[in-house]
Coordinates of C-alpha atoms and ligand atoms in Angstrom, one line a residue:
M288 CA 0.0 0.0 0.0
H289 CA 1.3 3.4 -0.9
F290 CA 0.5 6.2 1.5
E291 CA 1.4 9.9 1.8
D292 CA 1.3 12.1 4.9
S293 CA -0.8 14.9 3.4
L294 CA -4.3 16.1 3.7
A295 CA -4.6 15.9 -0.1
F296 CA -3.8 12.2 0.0
A297 CA -6.3 11.5 2.8
T298 CA -9.0 13.4 0.9
K299 CA -8.3 11.4 -2.2
M300 CA -8.6 8.2 -0.2
D301 CA -11.9 9.3 1.2
R302 CA -13.2 10.3 -2.2
K303 CA -12.4 6.8 -3.6
D304 CA -14.0 5.1 -0.5
P305 CA -17.1 3.2 -1.7
L306 CA -18.3 3.0 1.9
K307 CA -18.0 6.8 2.7
K308 CA -21.8 7.3 2.6
Y309 CA -22.3 5.2 5.7
A310 CA -20.5 7.6 8.0
R311 CA -23.5 10.0 7.6
L312 CA -25.8 7.4 9.2
F313 CA -24.2 7.9 12.7
H314 CA -24.4 10.6 15.3
R315 CA -21.1 12.1 16.4
P316 CA -20.0 13.3 19.8
R317 CA -19.0 16.9 19.8
F318 CA -16.1 18.7 21.4
K319 CA -15.9 22.5 21.8
R320 CA -18.6 22.7 19.1
Q321 CA -16.6 20.6 16.7
R322 CA -16.9 17.0 15.8
A323 CA -14.7 14.9 18.0
I324 CA -12.3 12.4 16.4
Y325 CA -13.9 9.3 17.6
F326 CA -11.6 6.3 17.5
C327 CA -13.2 4.4 20.3
G328 CA -15.6 2.1 18.5
N329 CA -13.7 -0.8 20.1
S330 CA -15.2 0.3 23.4
L331 CA -18.6 1.8 22.5
G332 CA -19.7 2.1 18.9
L333 CA -21.5 5.3 17.8
Q334 CA -25.3 5.7 17.7
P335 CA -26.9 5.1 14.3
R336 CA -29.2 7.9 13.4
A337 CA -32.0 5.3 12.7
V338 CA -32.0 4.3 16.4
S339 CA -34.4 7.0 17.7
K340 CA -37.0 6.1 15.1
A341 CA -36.6 2.4 15.8
F342 CA -37.1 3.0 19.6
R343 CA -40.2 5.2 18.8
Q344 CA -41.6 2.3 16.8
E345 CA -41.3 -0.2 19.7
L346 CA -42.6 2.4 22.2
K347 CA -45.6 2.9 19.9
E348 CA -46.2 -0.8 19.6
W349 CA -46.0 -1.2 23.4
K350 CA -48.4 1.7 23.9
N351 CA -50.9 0.6 21.3
L352 CA -50.6 -3.2 21.3
A353 CA -49.4 -4.0 24.8
I354 CA -49.2 -7.8 25.2
E355 CA -50.3 -8.2 21.6
G356 CA -46.9 -6.8 20.5
Y357 CA -45.4 -10.2 21.1
W358 CA -47.3 -11.5 18.1
N359 CA -48.5 -8.5 16.2
A360 CA -45.8 -5.8 16.4
K361 CA -44.1 -5.0 13.1
H362 CA -41.2 -7.1 14.3
P363 CA -43.0 -9.4 16.7
W364 CA -41.2 -9.4 20.1
L365 CA -41.5 -13.2 20.4
F366 CA -39.0 -13.5 17.6
Y367 CA -37.2 -10.1 17.8
H368 CA -33.8 -11.7 18.3
D369 CA -34.3 -13.6 15.1
T370 CA -34.2 -10.4 13.1
C371 CA -30.5 -10.0 14.1
K372 CA -29.4 -13.4 13.1
P373 CA -28.9 -13.2 9.3
V374 CA -26.3 -10.4 9.5
L375 CA -24.6 -11.9 12.6
A376 CA -24.5 -15.3 10.9
K377 CA -22.9 -13.8 7.8
M378 CA -20.2 -11.8 9.7
T379 CA -19.3 -14.8 11.9
G380 CA -19.5 -17.4 9.3
A381 CA -22.2 -19.3 11.0
G382 CA -25.5 -21.0 10.1
L383 CA -28.6 -19.1 11.0
D384 CA -29.3 -21.6 13.8
E385 CA -25.8 -21.3 15.2
V386 CA -26.1 -17.8 16.4
T387 CA -28.5 -15.9 18.7
V388 CA -28.8 -12.8 20.8
M389 CA -29.4 -12.8 24.5
N390 CA -28.2 -11.5 27.9
A391 CA -24.7 -10.0 28.0
L392 CA -21.2 -11.4 27.3
T393 CA -20.1 -12.6 30.8
V394 CA -23.5 -14.1 31.5
N395 CA -23.3 -15.9 28.2
L396 CA -19.8 -17.1 28.9
H397 CA -20.9 -18.7 32.1
L398 CA -23.9 -20.3 30.4
L399 CA -21.7 -21.8 27.7
L400 CA -19.0 -22.8 30.1
T401 CA -21.7 -24.7 32.0
S402 CA -22.2 -26.7 28.8
F403 CA -18.7 -26.9 27.4
Y404 CA -16.5 -27.0 30.4
R405 CA -17.2 -30.5 31.6
P406 CA -14.1 -31.7 33.4
T407 CA -13.8 -35.5 33.6
G408 CA -11.0 -37.3 35.5
D409 CA -7.6 -36.1 34.3
H410 CA -9.1 -33.8 31.7
Y411 CA -10.1 -30.8 33.8
K412 CA -7.8 -28.0 32.7
I413 CA -8.6 -24.8 30.8
L414 CA -6.0 -23.1 28.7
M415 CA -6.3 -19.3 28.2
E416 CA -4.2 -16.4 27.4
A417 CA -2.4 -14.6 30.2
G418 CA -3.8 -11.1 30.5
A419 CA -7.3 -12.0 29.1
F420 CA -10.0 -9.5 29.8
P421 CA -10.6 -9.6 33.6
S422 CA -14.3 -10.6 33.3
D423 CA -13.2 -13.7 31.4
Q424 CA -10.5 -14.5 34.1
Y425 CA -13.1 -14.2 36.8
A426 CA -15.6 -16.3 34.9
I427 CA -13.1 -19.1 34.2
A428 CA -11.7 -19.1 37.7
T429 CA -15.1 -19.3 39.3
Q430 CA -16.3 -22.0 36.9
V431 CA -13.2 -24.1 37.8
K432 CA -14.1 -23.7 41.5
L433 CA -17.7 -24.6 40.8
H434 CA -16.3 -28.0 39.7
G435 CA -14.2 -28.4 42.8
H436 CA -10.9 -27.5 41.2
K437 CA -8.3 -24.9 42.2
P438 CA -7.7 -22.2 39.6
S439 CA -4.0 -22.4 40.3
S440 CA -3.8 -25.9 39.1
A441 CA -6.8 -26.1 36.6
I442 CA -6.0 -22.9 34.6
I443 CA -3.0 -22.9 32.2
E444 CA -2.1 -19.4 31.1
I445 CA -0.1 -18.8 28.1
A446 CA 2.1 -15.7 28.1
P447 CA 4.3 -14.1 25.5
R448 CA 8.0 -15.0 25.6
K449 CA 10.2 -13.0 27.9
G450 CA 10.8 -9.6 26.5
E451 CA 7.9 -9.9 24.0
K452 CA 4.4 -8.5 24.1
L453 CA 2.6 -10.8 21.7
L454 CA 1.8 -14.5 21.7
R455 CA 3.3 -16.6 19.1
T456 CA 0.9 -19.0 17.4
E457 CA 3.5 -21.7 17.5
D458 CA 3.8 -21.3 21.3
I459 CA 0.0 -21.5 21.7
L460 CA -0.2 -24.7 19.6
H461 CA 2.7 -26.2 21.4
K462 CA 1.2 -25.5 24.8
I463 CA -2.1 -27.1 23.8
A464 CA -0.3 -30.2 22.5
A465 CA 1.9 -30.4 25.6
N466 CA -1.1 -30.5 27.8
K467 CA -3.2 -32.9 25.9
N468 CA -3.4 -35.4 28.8
S469 CA -5.2 -32.9 31.1
L470 CA -6.9 -30.4 28.8
A471 CA -10.7 -30.0 28.8
L472 CA -11.1 -26.7 27.1
V473 CA -9.1 -23.9 25.2
M474 CA -10.9 -20.6 25.9
M475 CA -9.3 -17.5 24.5
G476 CA -10.1 -14.0 23.3
G477 CA -10.3 -13.6 19.6
I478 CA -8.5 -10.3 19.7
N479 CA -6.7 -9.5 22.9
Y480 CA -8.3 -6.3 24.2
Y481 CA -4.9 -4.9 25.4
T482 CA -2.5 -5.7 22.6
G483 CA -5.0 -5.8 19.7
Q484 CA -3.5 -9.1 18.6
L485 CA -5.9 -11.3 16.5
Y486 CA -5.3 -15.0 17.2
D487 CA -5.4 -17.8 14.6
L488 CA -8.8 -19.2 15.6
K489 CA -8.7 -21.9 13.0
A490 CA -5.3 -23.3 14.0
I491 CA -6.1 -23.0 17.8
T492 CA -9.4 -24.9 17.3
A493 CA -7.7 -27.6 15.3
A494 CA -5.0 -28.0 17.9
A495 CA -7.6 -28.1 20.8
H496 CA -9.5 -30.8 19.0
K497 CA -6.4 -32.8 18.3
A498 CA -5.7 -32.6 22.0
G499 CA -9.2 -34.0 22.8
A500 CA -10.4 -30.6 24.1
L501 CA -13.0 -28.1 23.0
A502 CA -12.4 -24.6 21.8
G503 CA -14.3 -21.5 22.7
F504 CA -13.6 -17.8 22.1
D505 CA -14.5 -14.4 23.5
L506 CA -15.1 -12.4 20.3
A507 CA -15.9 -9.0 21.9
H508 CA -13.3 -7.3 19.8
V509 CA -13.8 -9.3 16.7
T510 CA -17.4 -9.4 15.8
G511 CA -18.2 -6.6 13.4
N512 CA -14.5 -5.9 13.0
V513 CA -13.0 -8.9 11.2
P514 CA -15.0 -11.5 9.2
L515 CA -15.0 -15.0 10.7
R516 CA -15.7 -18.5 9.6
L517 CA -16.6 -20.1 12.9
H518 CA -18.6 -23.0 11.5
D519 CA -15.9 -24.0 8.9
W520 CA -13.2 -23.7 11.5
K521 CA -15.2 -26.0 13.8
V522 CA -15.1 -23.6 16.7
D523 CA -17.3 -25.1 19.5
F524 CA -18.7 -22.0 20.9
A525 CA -18.2 -18.2 21.1
V526 CA -19.6 -15.2 22.9
W527 CA -19.4 -11.5 22.1
C528 CA -20.9 -8.2 23.2
S529 CA -22.9 -5.9 20.9
Y530 CA -21.8 -2.5 22.1
K531 CA -18.4 -2.2 20.5
Y532 CA -18.0 -2.5 16.7
L533 CA -21.6 -3.6 16.4
N534 CA -22.9 -0.3 17.7
G535 CA -25.7 -1.9 19.8
G536 CA -25.5 0.8 22.5
P537 CA -24.5 0.6 26.2
G538 CA -25.5 -2.7 27.7
A539 CA -26.9 -4.1 24.5
A540 CA -27.8 -7.8 24.5
G541 CA -24.8 -10.0 23.6
G542 CA -24.4 -12.7 21.0
I543 CA -23.5 -16.3 21.0
F544 CA -22.4 -19.0 18.6
V545 CA -22.8 -22.7 19.2
N546 CA -21.6 -25.0 16.5
N547 CA -24.5 -27.1 15.4
A548 CA -22.4 -30.2 15.9
N549 CA -22.7 -29.4 19.6
S550 CA -26.3 -28.0 19.7
N551 CA -27.5 -31.2 18.0
N552 CA -25.7 -33.4 20.5
A553 CA -28.3 -34.5 23.0
R554 CA -25.5 -35.4 25.5
I555 CA -24.5 -31.8 26.0
S556 CA -26.3 -30.5 29.0
R557 CA -27.3 -26.9 29.6
L558 CA -29.2 -24.7 31.9
G559 CA -32.9 -24.4 30.9
G560 CA -35.3 -21.5 30.8
W561 CA -38.6 -21.1 29.0
W562 CA -37.2 -18.9 26.2
G563 CA -34.9 -21.8 25.2
N564 CA -38.0 -24.0 24.9
D565 CA -39.6 -24.5 21.5
E566 CA -42.3 -21.7 20.9
S567 CA -44.8 -24.4 19.8
T568 CA -44.9 -25.8 23.3
R569 CA -43.6 -22.8 25.3
F570 CA -47.0 -21.5 26.3
Q571 CA -48.4 -25.0 27.1
M572 CA -46.6 -24.6 30.4
E573 CA -45.5 -28.2 30.4
K574 CA -43.2 -29.6 33.0
T575 CA -40.5 -30.9 30.6
F576 CA -37.9 -28.5 29.1
R577 CA -37.6 -29.2 25.3
P578 CA -34.7 -27.0 24.1
K579 CA -35.0 -25.4 20.7
T580 CA -32.6 -26.6 18.1
G581 CA -29.4 -24.5 17.6
A582 CA -28.0 -21.7 19.7
D583 CA -31.5 -20.6 20.7
G584 CA -31.7 -23.7 22.9
W585 CA -29.4 -21.7 25.3
Q586 CA -31.9 -18.9 25.7
L587 CA -33.3 -18.5 29.2
S588 CA -35.4 -15.4 29.6
T589 CA -37.9 -13.3 27.7
T590 CA -36.2 -11.5 24.8
Q591 CA -34.9 -8.1 25.9
V592 CA -36.4 -6.2 23.1
F593 CA -35.2 -2.7 24.1
N594 CA -31.7 -4.0 24.5
M595 CA -31.7 -5.1 20.8
V596 CA -33.4 -2.1 19.1
A597 CA -30.1 -0.2 18.4
L598 CA -28.3 -3.4 17.5
R599 CA -31.0 -4.2 15.0
A600 CA -30.8 -0.7 13.4
S601 CA -27.0 -1.0 13.3
L602 CA -27.0 -4.5 11.7
E603 CA -29.2 -3.0 8.9
I604 CA -26.2 -0.8 8.0
F605 CA -23.8 -3.7 8.2
K606 CA -26.1 -5.6 5.9
K607 CA -25.8 -2.9 3.3
A608 CA -22.1 -2.2 3.7
G609 CA -21.0 -5.8 3.9
I610 CA -18.5 -7.1 6.4
K611 CA -15.9 -8.1 3.7
K612 CA -15.9 -4.6 2.2
L613 CA -15.7 -3.0 5.6
H614 CA -12.8 -5.2 6.4
R615 CA -11.0 -4.2 3.2
K616 CA -11.4 -0.6 4.1
S617 CA -10.4 -1.3 7.7
I618 CA -7.1 -2.8 6.6
Q619 CA -6.3 0.3 4.7
L620 CA -7.5 2.7 7.4
T621 CA -5.5 1.1 10.1
A622 CA -2.4 0.7 7.9
Y623 CA -2.6 4.4 7.2
L624 CA -2.9 5.2 10.9
E625 CA 0.2 3.0 11.5
F626 CA 2.1 4.7 8.6
L627 CA 1.4 8.1 10.1
L628 CA 2.1 7.1 13.7
Q629 CA 5.6 5.8 12.6
K630 CA 6.4 9.4 11.6
L631 CA 5.9 10.7 15.1
K632 CA 9.5 10.4 16.2
H633 CA 9.1 13.0 19.0
L634 CA 6.7 10.8 21.0
D635 CA 8.2 7.9 22.8
F636 CA 5.8 5.0 22.2
E637 CA 5.7 1.6 20.6
I638 CA 2.9 0.1 18.5
I639 CA 2.5 -3.3 20.2
T640 CA -0.3 -4.5 17.9
P641 CA 1.1 -6.8 15.2
S642 CA 1.9 -5.0 11.9
D643 CA 0.6 -8.0 9.9
P644 CA -3.1 -7.2 8.9
E645 CA -3.9 -10.9 9.3
Q646 CA -3.1 -10.6 13.0
R647 CA -5.1 -7.6 13.9
G648 CA -8.4 -5.8 13.4
A649 CA -9.1 -2.0 13.4
Q650 CA -7.3 -1.3 16.7
L651 CA -3.7 -0.2 17.3
S652 CA -2.4 -0.3 20.9
L653 CA 0.2 2.4 21.6
Y654 CA 2.4 1.5 24.5
F655 CA 4.1 4.5 26.3
K656 CA 6.8 3.6 28.8
K657 CA 6.0 6.8 30.6
D658 CA 3.5 9.7 30.6
A659 CA 0.8 7.6 28.9
K660 CA -2.0 9.0 31.0
A661 CA -0.8 12.6 30.4
I662 CA -0.7 12.0 26.7
H663 CA -4.1 10.5 26.8
Q664 CA -5.4 13.5 28.6
Q665 CA -3.8 15.8 26.0
M666 CA -5.6 13.8 23.3
I667 CA -8.9 14.3 25.1
D668 CA -8.2 18.0 25.5
N669 CA -7.8 18.2 21.7
G670 CA -11.1 16.5 20.9
I671 CA -9.8 13.0 20.3
V672 CA -11.8 10.1 21.9
V673 CA -9.6 7.0 22.4
D674 CA -9.2 5.0 25.6
Y675 CA -6.5 4.2 28.0
R676 CA -5.8 0.7 29.5
E677 CA -3.4 0.0 32.3
P678 CA -0.5 -0.4 32.0
G679 CA 0.6 2.3 29.6
V680 CA -1.6 1.6 26.6
I681 CA -3.7 4.0 24.5
R682 CA -6.0 2.1 22.2
V683 CA -6.8 3.8 18.9
A684 CA -9.4 2.1 16.7
P685 CA -10.7 3.8 13.5
A686 CA -14.0 2.0 12.6
P687 CA -14.5 1.6 8.9
L688 CA -18.2 2.2 9.1
Y689 CA -18.0 5.8 10.2
N690 CA -14.3 6.9 10.3
S691 CA -12.4 8.4 7.4
F692 CA -8.8 8.8 6.2
R693 CA -9.1 12.5 6.8
E694 CA -9.9 11.8 10.5
V695 CA -6.8 9.6 10.7
F696 CA -4.7 12.4 9.2
R697 CA -6.2 15.0 11.5
F698 CA -5.4 12.7 14.5
F699 CA -1.8 12.5 13.2
Q700 CA -1.6 16.3 12.9
I701 CA -2.9 16.8 16.4
L702 CA -0.3 14.4 17.8
E703 CA 2.4 16.1 15.7
S704 CA 1.4 19.4 17.3
F705 CA 2.1 17.9 20.8
K706 CA 5.8 18.5 20.0
L707 CA 5.2 22.1 19.2
S708 CA 3.3 22.8 22.4
E709 CA 6.1 21.1 24.5
S710 CA 9.0 23.1 22.9
Ligands
LIG88 C1 -12.8 -8.8 25.7 C2 -14.0 -8.6 26.7 N1 -14.5 -9.6 27.3 C3 -15.6 -9.4 28.2 C4 -16.1 -8.2 28.4 C5 -17.2 -8.0 29.4 O1 -18.4 -7.9 28.7 P1 -19.8 -7.7 29.5 O2 -19.7 -6.6 30.5 O3 -20.8 -7.4 28.4 O4 -20.1 -9.0 30.2 C6 -15.5 -7.0 27.7 C7 -16.1 -5.7 28.0 O5 -15.6 -4.7 27.5 C8 -14.5 -7.3 26.9 O6 -13.9 -6.2 26.2

């Protein structure tokens, strides 16, 4: 890719961008009466403009139809989550029956661990990446305890080599193979929230299966960011949240994937609730739980319609833009950001995210040995929205659905000016 550090070049890139029209479909936070540079879609995606209307629609249905809304609303609430499935299935490479929307990420992780972490005899260990998102660490440690094991012996953490910040795929695969006699599950993030490293889900899943274990992933930072092929890669299960790249809004209902090789396996046990029961018998109020086929068989409670309204509106945009096209733009946008950041010799930081586009999504993690918080504050003071994660990392994530090359260039110019203000 050929890049130039000029506004003219960034403008040319934006003009050529076939997805540029989608940016207008989102509200922008403002800073000192100007549009903020929002590179924080990896934490909370922006609000699609269509959301207000979509909420008004559901409020109207509730007002006018009340209980009848479950059957007679424009998007009947009984099946509201179904409306999100086609786009989610496409972006995750899943069958329609392999995905669903419910609860929130950590709750779903617990639910799926209940089914897919079934320690038996010597096979009771879970392999995960060291430095996984804390909620995942807590979920896994408490699940292990629930089964009467000690986290210190049942959890195998894989860390980067001494002096390195990223995991090497060969090390992950080797660690899985080396623990084949005790492993029950490999449970990793898809993209590590701190480093931005995208793991090789296909190779990890194959290695887990070869070792007689199952493979599950937390895709919070992947879904809506990098296209996946979960079914073909034979991933056993996955969870994600909807408020990052999917723009589902704060606390939006999360998503799950359950490979239909598992959901069709009657021996796999699960926790039951009436929303996981087939609709045809759900309201007969029978004693026996008859799980629905597919991922929906893990549903427990009444669909949280209002927690899915924004997600639904956002997925309509994804449907039009297409995840593959978005990813193509994302590769360029992030590479342009990287190209410009490398020119900032006066700021002492290291980009710890892999430079290989196959090993990352939209996010670049900038590691500052010192003054990271002060620099983050300076960015905020200049109308840049990015987030800071301990220790020392500022995460910068241009989202291809609503960010532009010009914004990346403006971000670079602001950081360039930090030198001027210091001297
Ligand atoms: C990688 C990752 N896992 C898990 C979570 C927790 O998600 P939730 O609060 O929806 O359970 C987050 C939240 O940001 C996350 O980034």
